[in-house]
């Protein structure tokens, strides 16, 4: 299992590569090709959950739903 430092480094690498538009990421001797920004976002979210679990906390997601009865 990766350490907290390794998880944070992976997340930082993903965030930097995402902002630069690169879809190929290498770490720990592995290379991963992502097909879309959405895949990179999902990988970042997964790392956020792993980091939170390693720190002994959990991520709470809130969804706000609003509706109207027609206009």
PDB file of C-alpha atoms in Angstrom:
ATOM      1  CA  UNK A   1       0.000   0.000   0.000  1.00  0.00           C
ATOM      2  CA  UNK A   2       1.394   3.422  -0.908  1.00  0.00           C
ATOM      3  CA  UNK A   3       2.323   5.838   1.832  1.00  0.00           C
ATOM      4  CA  UNK A   4       0.532   9.126   2.419  1.00  0.00           C
ATOM      5  CA  UNK A   5       3.461  11.001   0.876  1.00  0.00           C
ATOM      6  CA  UNK A   6       3.328   8.857  -2.261  1.00  0.00           C
ATOM      7  CA  UNK A   7      -0.436   9.365  -2.582  1.00  0.00           C
ATOM      8  CA  UNK A   8      -0.049  13.128  -2.273  1.00  0.00           C
ATOM      9  CA  UNK A   9       2.741  13.116  -4.861  1.00  0.00           C
ATOM     10  CA  UNK A  10       0.579  11.134  -7.300  1.00  0.00           C
ATOM     11  CA  UNK A  11      -2.312  13.524  -6.785  1.00  0.00           C
ATOM     12  CA  UNK A  12      -0.076  16.532  -7.364  1.00  0.00           C
ATOM     13  CA  UNK A  13       1.310  14.955 -10.535  1.00  0.00           C
ATOM     14  CA  UNK A  14      -2.205  14.311 -11.835  1.00  0.00           C
ATOM     15  CA  UNK A  15      -3.321  17.859 -11.056  1.00  0.00           C
ATOM     16  CA  UNK A  16      -0.300  19.406 -12.795  1.00  0.00           C
ATOM     17  CA  UNK A  17      -0.615  17.180 -15.847  1.00  0.00           C
ATOM     18  CA  UNK A  18      -4.361  17.833 -16.042  1.00  0.00           C
ATOM     19  CA  UNK A  19      -3.840  21.581 -16.090  1.00  0.00           C
ATOM     20  CA  UNK A  20      -1.157  21.267 -18.778  1.00  0.00           C
ATOM     21  CA  UNK A  21      -3.359  19.059 -20.980  1.00  0.00           C
ATOM     22  CA  UNK A  22      -1.091  15.997 -20.878  1.00  0.00           C
ATOM     23  CA  UNK A  23      -2.914  12.651 -20.751  1.00  0.00           C
ATOM     24  CA  UNK A  24       0.142  10.412 -20.124  1.00  0.00           C
ATOM     25  CA  UNK A  25       1.388  10.257 -16.560  1.00  0.00           C
ATOM     26  CA  UNK A  26       4.370   8.350 -15.158  1.00  0.00           C
ATOM     27  CA  UNK A  27       5.086   7.547 -11.523  1.00  0.00           C
ATOM     28  CA  UNK A  28       6.683   4.662  -9.634  1.00  0.00           C
ATOM     29  CA  UNK A  29       8.026   3.251 -12.909  1.00  0.00           C
ATOM     30  CA  UNK A  30       4.523   2.990 -14.376  1.00  0.00           C
ATOM     31  CA  UNK A  31       2.977   4.954 -17.228  1.00  0.00           C
ATOM     32  CA  UNK A  32      -0.763   5.526 -17.447  1.00  0.00           C
ATOM     33  CA  UNK A  33      -2.549   6.926 -20.505  1.00  0.00           C
ATOM     34  CA  UNK A  34      -5.848   8.639 -19.710  1.00  0.00           C
ATOM     35  CA  UNK A  35      -8.426   8.942 -22.485  1.00  0.00           C
ATOM     36  CA  UNK A  36     -10.067  12.112 -21.212  1.00  0.00           C
ATOM     37  CA  UNK A  37      -9.985  14.845 -18.613  1.00  0.00           C
ATOM     38  CA  UNK A  38     -12.941  13.132 -16.951  1.00  0.00           C
ATOM     39  CA  UNK A  39     -10.799  10.035 -16.334  1.00  0.00           C
ATOM     40  CA  UNK A  40      -8.085  12.184 -14.790  1.00  0.00           C
ATOM     41  CA  UNK A  41     -10.692  13.887 -12.585  1.00  0.00           C
ATOM     42  CA  UNK A  42     -11.948  10.493 -11.431  1.00  0.00           C
ATOM     43  CA  UNK A  43      -8.402   9.382 -10.648  1.00  0.00           C
ATOM     44  CA  UNK A  44      -7.882  12.564  -8.610  1.00  0.00           C
ATOM     45  CA  UNK A  45     -11.137  11.931  -6.724  1.00  0.00           C
ATOM     46  CA  UNK A  46     -10.059   8.353  -5.992  1.00  0.00           C
ATOM     47  CA  UNK A  47      -6.718   9.604  -4.670  1.00  0.00           C
ATOM     48  CA  UNK A  48      -8.532  12.196  -2.544  1.00  0.00           C
ATOM     49  CA  UNK A  49     -10.540   9.363  -0.957  1.00  0.00           C
ATOM     50  CA  UNK A  50      -7.392   7.285  -0.355  1.00  0.00           C
ATOM     51  CA  UNK A  51      -5.605  10.273   1.183  1.00  0.00           C
ATOM     52  CA  UNK A  52      -8.591  11.013   3.415  1.00  0.00           C
ATOM     53  CA  UNK A  53      -8.734   7.377   4.553  1.00  0.00           C
ATOM     54  CA  UNK A  54      -4.998   7.388   5.306  1.00  0.00           C
ATOM     55  CA  UNK A  55      -5.475  10.536   7.380  1.00  0.00           C
ATOM     56  CA  UNK A  56      -8.373   8.963   9.261  1.00  0.00           C
ATOM     57  CA  UNK A  57     -11.071  11.180   7.829  1.00  0.00           C
ATOM     58  CA  UNK A  58     -13.687  10.861   5.146  1.00  0.00           C
ATOM     59  CA  UNK A  59     -14.843  13.119   2.371  1.00  0.00           C
ATOM     60  CA  UNK A  60     -18.424  14.269   2.627  1.00  0.00           C
ATOM     61  CA  UNK A  61     -20.079  15.112  -0.661  1.00  0.00           C
ATOM     62  CA  UNK A  62     -23.187  17.263  -0.710  1.00  0.00           C
ATOM     63  CA  UNK A  63     -25.646  17.454  -3.543  1.00  0.00           C
ATOM     64  CA  UNK A  64     -28.237  20.201  -3.639  1.00  0.00           C
ATOM     65  CA  UNK A  65     -31.337  19.521  -5.706  1.00  0.00           C
ATOM     66  CA  UNK A  66     -33.742  22.274  -6.649  1.00  0.00           C
ATOM     67  CA  UNK A  67     -36.886  21.877  -8.669  1.00  0.00           C
ATOM     68  CA  UNK A  68     -39.624  24.067 -10.037  1.00  0.00           C
ATOM     69  CA  UNK A  69     -43.118  23.178 -11.055  1.00  0.00           C
ATOM     70  CA  UNK A  70     -42.957  24.457 -14.570  1.00  0.00           C
ATOM     71  CA  UNK A  71     -42.928  27.993 -15.800  1.00  0.00           C
TER      72      UNK A  71
END
